[in-house]
mmCIF file of C-alpha atoms in Angstrom:
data_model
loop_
_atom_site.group_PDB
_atom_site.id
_atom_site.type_symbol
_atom_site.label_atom_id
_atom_site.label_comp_id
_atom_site.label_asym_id
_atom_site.label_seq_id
_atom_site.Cartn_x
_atom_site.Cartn_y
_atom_site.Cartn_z
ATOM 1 C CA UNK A 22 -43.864 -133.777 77.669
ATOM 2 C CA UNK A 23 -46.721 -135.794 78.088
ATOM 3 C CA UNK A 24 -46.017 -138.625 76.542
ATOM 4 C CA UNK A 25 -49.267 -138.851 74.956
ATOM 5 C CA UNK A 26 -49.726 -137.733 71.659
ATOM 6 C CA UNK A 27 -53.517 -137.363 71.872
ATOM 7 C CA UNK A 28 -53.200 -135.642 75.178
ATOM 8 C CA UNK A 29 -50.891 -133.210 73.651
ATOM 9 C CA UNK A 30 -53.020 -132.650 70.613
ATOM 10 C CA UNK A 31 -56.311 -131.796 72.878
ATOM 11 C CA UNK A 32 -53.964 -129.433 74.748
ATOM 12 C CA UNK A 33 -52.862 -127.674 71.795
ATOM 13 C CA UNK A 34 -56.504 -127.461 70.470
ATOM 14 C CA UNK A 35 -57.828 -126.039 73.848
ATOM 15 C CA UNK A 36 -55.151 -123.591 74.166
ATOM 16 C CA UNK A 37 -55.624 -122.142 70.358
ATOM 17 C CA UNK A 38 -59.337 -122.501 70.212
ATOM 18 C CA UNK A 39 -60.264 -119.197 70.042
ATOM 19 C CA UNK A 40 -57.637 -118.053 67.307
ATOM 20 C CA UNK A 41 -59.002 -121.696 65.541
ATOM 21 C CA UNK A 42 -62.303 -120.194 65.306
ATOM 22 C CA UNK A 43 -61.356 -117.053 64.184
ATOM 23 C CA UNK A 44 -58.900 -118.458 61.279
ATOM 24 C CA UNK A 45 -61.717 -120.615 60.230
ATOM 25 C CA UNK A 46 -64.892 -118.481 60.592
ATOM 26 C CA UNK A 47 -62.293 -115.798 58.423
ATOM 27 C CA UNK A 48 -62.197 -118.620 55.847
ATOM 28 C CA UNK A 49 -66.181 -118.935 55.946
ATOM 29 C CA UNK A 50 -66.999 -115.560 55.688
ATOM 30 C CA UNK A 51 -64.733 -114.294 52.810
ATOM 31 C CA UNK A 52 -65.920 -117.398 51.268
ATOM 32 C CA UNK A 53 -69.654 -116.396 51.113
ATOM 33 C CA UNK A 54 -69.270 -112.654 51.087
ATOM 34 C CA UNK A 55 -66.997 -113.805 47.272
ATOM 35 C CA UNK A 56 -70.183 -116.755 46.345
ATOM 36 C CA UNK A 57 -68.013 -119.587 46.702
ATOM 37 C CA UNK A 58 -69.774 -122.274 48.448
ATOM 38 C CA UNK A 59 -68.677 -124.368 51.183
ATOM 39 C CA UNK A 60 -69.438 -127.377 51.833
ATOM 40 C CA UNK A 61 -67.703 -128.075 55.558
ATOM 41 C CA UNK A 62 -67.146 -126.496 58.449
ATOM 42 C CA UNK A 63 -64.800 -128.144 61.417
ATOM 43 C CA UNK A 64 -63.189 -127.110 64.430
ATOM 44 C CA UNK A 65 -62.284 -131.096 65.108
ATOM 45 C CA UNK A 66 -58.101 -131.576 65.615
ATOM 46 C CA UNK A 67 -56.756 -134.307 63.579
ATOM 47 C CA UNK A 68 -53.372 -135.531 63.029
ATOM 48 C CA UNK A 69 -52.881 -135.912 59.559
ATOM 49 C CA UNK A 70 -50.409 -137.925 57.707
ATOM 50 C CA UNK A 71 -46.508 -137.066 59.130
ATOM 51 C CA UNK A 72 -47.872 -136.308 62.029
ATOM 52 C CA UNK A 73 -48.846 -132.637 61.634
ATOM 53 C CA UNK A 74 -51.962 -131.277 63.584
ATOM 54 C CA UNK A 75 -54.838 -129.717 61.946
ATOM 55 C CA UNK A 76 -56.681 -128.115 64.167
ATOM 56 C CA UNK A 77 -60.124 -126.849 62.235
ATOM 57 C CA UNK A 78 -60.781 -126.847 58.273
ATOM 58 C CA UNK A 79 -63.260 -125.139 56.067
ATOM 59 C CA UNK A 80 -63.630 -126.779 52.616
ATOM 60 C CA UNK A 81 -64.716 -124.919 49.713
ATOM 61 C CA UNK A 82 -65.716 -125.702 45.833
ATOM 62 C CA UNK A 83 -63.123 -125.112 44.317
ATOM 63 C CA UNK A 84 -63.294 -121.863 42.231
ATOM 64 C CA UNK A 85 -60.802 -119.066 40.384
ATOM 65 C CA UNK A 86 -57.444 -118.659 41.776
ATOM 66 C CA UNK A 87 -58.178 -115.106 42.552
ATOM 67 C CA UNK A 88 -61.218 -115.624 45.402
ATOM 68 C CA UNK A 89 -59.293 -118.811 46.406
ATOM 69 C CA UNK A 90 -56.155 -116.660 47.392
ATOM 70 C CA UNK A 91 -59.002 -113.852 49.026
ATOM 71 C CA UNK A 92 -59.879 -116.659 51.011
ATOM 72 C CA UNK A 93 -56.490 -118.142 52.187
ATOM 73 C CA UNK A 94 -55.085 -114.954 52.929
ATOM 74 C CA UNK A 95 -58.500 -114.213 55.113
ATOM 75 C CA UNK A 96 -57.143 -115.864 58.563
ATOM 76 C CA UNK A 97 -54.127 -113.120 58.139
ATOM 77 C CA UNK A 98 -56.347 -110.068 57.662
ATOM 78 C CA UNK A 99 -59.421 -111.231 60.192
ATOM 79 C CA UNK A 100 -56.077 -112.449 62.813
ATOM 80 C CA UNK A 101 -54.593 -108.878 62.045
ATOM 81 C CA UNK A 102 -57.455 -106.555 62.588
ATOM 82 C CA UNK A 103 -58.360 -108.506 65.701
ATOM 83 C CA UNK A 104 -54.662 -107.950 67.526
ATOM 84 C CA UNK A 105 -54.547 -104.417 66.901
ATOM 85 C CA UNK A 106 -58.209 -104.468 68.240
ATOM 86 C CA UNK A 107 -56.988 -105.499 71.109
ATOM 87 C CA UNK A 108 -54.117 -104.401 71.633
ATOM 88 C CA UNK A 109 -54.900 -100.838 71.160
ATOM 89 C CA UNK A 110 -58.132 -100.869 72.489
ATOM 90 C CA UNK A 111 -57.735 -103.156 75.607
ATOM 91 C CA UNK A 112 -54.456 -103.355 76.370
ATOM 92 C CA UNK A 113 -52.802 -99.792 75.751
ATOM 93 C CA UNK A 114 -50.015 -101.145 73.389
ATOM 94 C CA UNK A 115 -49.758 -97.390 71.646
ATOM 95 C CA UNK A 116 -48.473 -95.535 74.527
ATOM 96 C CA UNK A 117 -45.721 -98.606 75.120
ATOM 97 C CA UNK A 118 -44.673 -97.851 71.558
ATOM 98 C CA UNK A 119 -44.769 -95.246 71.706
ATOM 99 C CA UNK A 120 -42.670 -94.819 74.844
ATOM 100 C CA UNK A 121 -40.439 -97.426 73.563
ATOM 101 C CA UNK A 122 -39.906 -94.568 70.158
ATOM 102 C CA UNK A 123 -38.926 -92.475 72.622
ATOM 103 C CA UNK A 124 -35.971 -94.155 74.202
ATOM 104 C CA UNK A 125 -36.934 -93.246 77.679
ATOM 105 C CA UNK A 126 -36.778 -96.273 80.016
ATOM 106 C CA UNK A 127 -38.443 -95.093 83.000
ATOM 107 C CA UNK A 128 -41.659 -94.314 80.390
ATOM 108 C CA UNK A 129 -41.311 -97.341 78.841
ATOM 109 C CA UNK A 130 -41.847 -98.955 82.754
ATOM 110 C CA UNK A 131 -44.555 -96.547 83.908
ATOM 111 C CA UNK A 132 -46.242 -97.721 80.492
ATOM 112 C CA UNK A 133 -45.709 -101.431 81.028
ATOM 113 C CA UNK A 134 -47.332 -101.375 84.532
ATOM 114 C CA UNK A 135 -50.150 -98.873 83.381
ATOM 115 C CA UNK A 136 -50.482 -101.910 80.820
ATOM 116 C CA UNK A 137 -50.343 -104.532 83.525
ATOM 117 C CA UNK A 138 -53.008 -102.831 85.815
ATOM 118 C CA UNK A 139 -55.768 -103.258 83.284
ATOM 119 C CA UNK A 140 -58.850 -105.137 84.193
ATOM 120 C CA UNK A 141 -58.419 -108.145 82.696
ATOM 121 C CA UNK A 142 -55.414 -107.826 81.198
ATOM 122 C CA UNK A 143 -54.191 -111.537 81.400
ATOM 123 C CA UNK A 144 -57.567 -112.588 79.319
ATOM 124 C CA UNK A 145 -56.594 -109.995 76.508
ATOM 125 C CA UNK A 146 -53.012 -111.007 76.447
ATOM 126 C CA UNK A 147 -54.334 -114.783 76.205
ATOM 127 C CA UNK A 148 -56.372 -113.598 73.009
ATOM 128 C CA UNK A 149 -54.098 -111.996 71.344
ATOM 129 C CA UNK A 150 -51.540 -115.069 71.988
ATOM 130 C CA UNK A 151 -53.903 -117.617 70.991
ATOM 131 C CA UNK A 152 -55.172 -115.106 67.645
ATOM 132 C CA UNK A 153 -51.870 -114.175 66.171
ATOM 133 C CA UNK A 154 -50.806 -118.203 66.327
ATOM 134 C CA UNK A 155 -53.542 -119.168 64.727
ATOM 135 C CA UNK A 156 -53.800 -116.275 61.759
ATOM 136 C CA UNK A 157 -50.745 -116.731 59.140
ATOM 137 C CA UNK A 158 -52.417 -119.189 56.176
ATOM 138 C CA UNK A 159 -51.919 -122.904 56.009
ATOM 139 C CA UNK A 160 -50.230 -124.550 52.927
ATOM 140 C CA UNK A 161 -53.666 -125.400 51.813
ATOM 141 C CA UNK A 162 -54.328 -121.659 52.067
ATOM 142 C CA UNK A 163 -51.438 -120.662 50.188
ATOM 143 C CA UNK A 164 -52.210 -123.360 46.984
ATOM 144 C CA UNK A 165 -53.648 -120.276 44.980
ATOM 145 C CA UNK A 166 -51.110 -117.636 45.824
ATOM 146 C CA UNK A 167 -48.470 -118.910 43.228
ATOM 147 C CA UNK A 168 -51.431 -119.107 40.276
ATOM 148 C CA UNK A 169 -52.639 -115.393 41.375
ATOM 149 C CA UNK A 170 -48.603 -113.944 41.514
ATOM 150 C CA UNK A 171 -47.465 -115.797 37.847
ATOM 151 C CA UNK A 172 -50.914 -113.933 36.752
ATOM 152 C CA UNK A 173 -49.644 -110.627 37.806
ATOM 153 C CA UNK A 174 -46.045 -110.819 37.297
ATOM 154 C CA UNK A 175 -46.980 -111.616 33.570
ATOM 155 C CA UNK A 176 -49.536 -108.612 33.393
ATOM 156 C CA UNK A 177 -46.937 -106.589 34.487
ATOM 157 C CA UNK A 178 -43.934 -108.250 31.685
ATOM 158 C CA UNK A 179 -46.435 -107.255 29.119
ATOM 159 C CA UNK A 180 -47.784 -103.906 30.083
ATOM 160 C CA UNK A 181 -43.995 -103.386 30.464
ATOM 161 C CA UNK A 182 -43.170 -104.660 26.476
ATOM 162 C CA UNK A 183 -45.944 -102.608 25.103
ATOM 163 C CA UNK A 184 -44.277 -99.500 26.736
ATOM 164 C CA UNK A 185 -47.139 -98.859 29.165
ATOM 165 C CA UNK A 186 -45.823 -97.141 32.274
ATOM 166 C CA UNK A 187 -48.050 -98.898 35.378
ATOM 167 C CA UNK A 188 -48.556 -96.588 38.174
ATOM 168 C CA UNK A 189 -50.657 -96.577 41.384
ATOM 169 C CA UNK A 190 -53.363 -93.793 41.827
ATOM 170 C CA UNK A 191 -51.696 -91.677 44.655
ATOM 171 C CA UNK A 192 -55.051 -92.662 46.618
ATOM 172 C CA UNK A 193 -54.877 -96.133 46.085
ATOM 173 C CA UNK A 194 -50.561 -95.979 47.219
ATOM 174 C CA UNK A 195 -51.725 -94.702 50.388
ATOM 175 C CA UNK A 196 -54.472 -97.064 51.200
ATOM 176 C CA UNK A 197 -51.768 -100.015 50.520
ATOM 177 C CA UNK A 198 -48.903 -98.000 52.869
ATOM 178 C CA UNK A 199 -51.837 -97.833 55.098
ATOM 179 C CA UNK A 200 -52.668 -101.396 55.174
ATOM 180 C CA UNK A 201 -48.690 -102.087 55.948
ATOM 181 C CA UNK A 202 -48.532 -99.985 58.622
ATOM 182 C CA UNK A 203 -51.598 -101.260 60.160
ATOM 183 C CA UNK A 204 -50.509 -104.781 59.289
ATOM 184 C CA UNK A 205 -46.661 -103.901 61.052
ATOM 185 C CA UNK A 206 -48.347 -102.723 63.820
ATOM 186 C CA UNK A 207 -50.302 -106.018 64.545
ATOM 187 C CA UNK A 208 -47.143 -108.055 63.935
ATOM 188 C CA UNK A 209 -45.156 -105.939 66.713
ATOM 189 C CA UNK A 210 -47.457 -106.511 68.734
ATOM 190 C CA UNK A 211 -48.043 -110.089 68.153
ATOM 191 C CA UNK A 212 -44.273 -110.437 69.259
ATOM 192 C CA UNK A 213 -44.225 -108.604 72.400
ATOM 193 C CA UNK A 214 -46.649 -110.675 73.671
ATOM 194 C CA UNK A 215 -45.479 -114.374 72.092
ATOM 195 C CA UNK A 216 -42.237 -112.553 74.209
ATOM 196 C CA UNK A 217 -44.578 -112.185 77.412
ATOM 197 C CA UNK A 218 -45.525 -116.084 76.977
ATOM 198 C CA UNK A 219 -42.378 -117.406 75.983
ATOM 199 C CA UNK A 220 -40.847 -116.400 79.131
ATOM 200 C CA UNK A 221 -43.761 -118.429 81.019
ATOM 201 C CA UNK A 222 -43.542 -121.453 78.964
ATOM 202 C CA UNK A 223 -39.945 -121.648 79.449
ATOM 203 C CA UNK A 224 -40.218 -121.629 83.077
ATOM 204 C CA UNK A 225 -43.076 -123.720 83.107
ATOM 205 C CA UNK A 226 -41.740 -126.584 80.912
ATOM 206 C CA UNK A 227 -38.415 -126.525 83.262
ATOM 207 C CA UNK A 228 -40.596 -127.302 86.067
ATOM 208 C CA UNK A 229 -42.786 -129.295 84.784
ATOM 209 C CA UNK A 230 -39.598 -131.707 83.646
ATOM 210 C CA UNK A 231 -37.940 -131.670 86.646
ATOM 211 C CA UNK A 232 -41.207 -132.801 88.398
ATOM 212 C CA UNK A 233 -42.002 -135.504 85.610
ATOM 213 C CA UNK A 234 -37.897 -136.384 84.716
ATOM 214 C CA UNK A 235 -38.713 -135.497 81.309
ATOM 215 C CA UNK A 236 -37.390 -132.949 78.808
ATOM 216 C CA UNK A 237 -39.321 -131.040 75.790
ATOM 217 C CA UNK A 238 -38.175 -131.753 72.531
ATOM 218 C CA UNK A 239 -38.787 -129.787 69.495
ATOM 219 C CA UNK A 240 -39.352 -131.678 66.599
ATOM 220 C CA UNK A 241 -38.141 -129.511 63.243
#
């Protein structure tokens, strides 16, 4: 729209910031609460090679597969908890869900403007926008998920051949339903408001090309 690469990569960066921070601060922390060291930490944008935007990085030593992959998938669980933070703290997201469980429109409207009313709603929704963008993991965050799964899947092939019988603790299998249901939640909510600002940016990029005579074009 601009024109102006640079432009639109300082845009970008100031509009993300906060979930920025958060996906790389995630990165830091897991980092040093599992002793790996790191050795940089940025919240400069860049446009690296093929023209895709990095927005902050965290370098670490490189270490086992299994802390790397605790630290790439850090952003998601940090991004995850802070949503549903938010969103049922500050912005009364349970009773819309659970209005919208119910089926009955005229709750699901008294729910939406109790939601609306908030003090400082707009600021929370912006957070939670800006967060859940920024949270799933980066290719360079997903380099040790492949090592970590072969690991497993062949732990799994063998306990299997030896005529083992793997099973869960039932304590542990409802901490892990737990986490998916917490982890569901954030993601419903993450949509419902990208929904919200997708129905601004729409009507803001019309306007704002029929004032400049330009058109957005998405680049796959």
């Amino acid at each position: 729209m601009t024109g102006n690469p640079q432009v639109a990569m300082w845009f970008f960066w100031v509009i993300f910031l906060p979930g920025t921070f958060l996906h790389e601060l995630s990165h830091w922390l897991t980092a040093n609460l599992l002793g790996v060291r790191t050795v940089k930490f940025s919240l400069w944008p860049e446009i690296k090679k093929g023209g895709q935007l990095q927005m902050g990085a965290v370098q670490v030593e490189v270490g086992d597969p299994f802390r790397h992959s605790l630290i790439g998938v850090a952003p998601l669980l940090f991004g995850s908890l802070a949503v549903l933070l938010i969103g049922q703290g500050q912005l009364n997201l349970t009773a819309i869900g659970q209005a919208v469980v119910s089926g009955n429109l005229e709750a699901i409207w008294q729910a939406i403007i109790q939601t609306m009313v908030l003090p400082d709603v707009w600021v929370w929704l912006y957070l939670v926008f800006a967060i859940s963008n920024a949270m799933l993991p980066s290719a360079s965050d997903r380099e040790a998920w492949r090592t970590v799964l072969l690991y497993l899947g062949l732990a799994l092939v063998l306990a299997i051949g030896l005529g083992l019988n793997p099973s869960l603790p039932p304590d542990f299998q409802r901490l892990v339903l737990t986490g998916f249901a917490y982890l569901l939640s954030a993601f419903t909510i993450t949509i419902a408001v990208d929904l919200i600002f997708m129905v601004f940016i729409f009507i803001f990029e019309i306007l704002l090309g029929w004032l400049l005579g330009r058109q957005v074009q998405y680049n796959r």
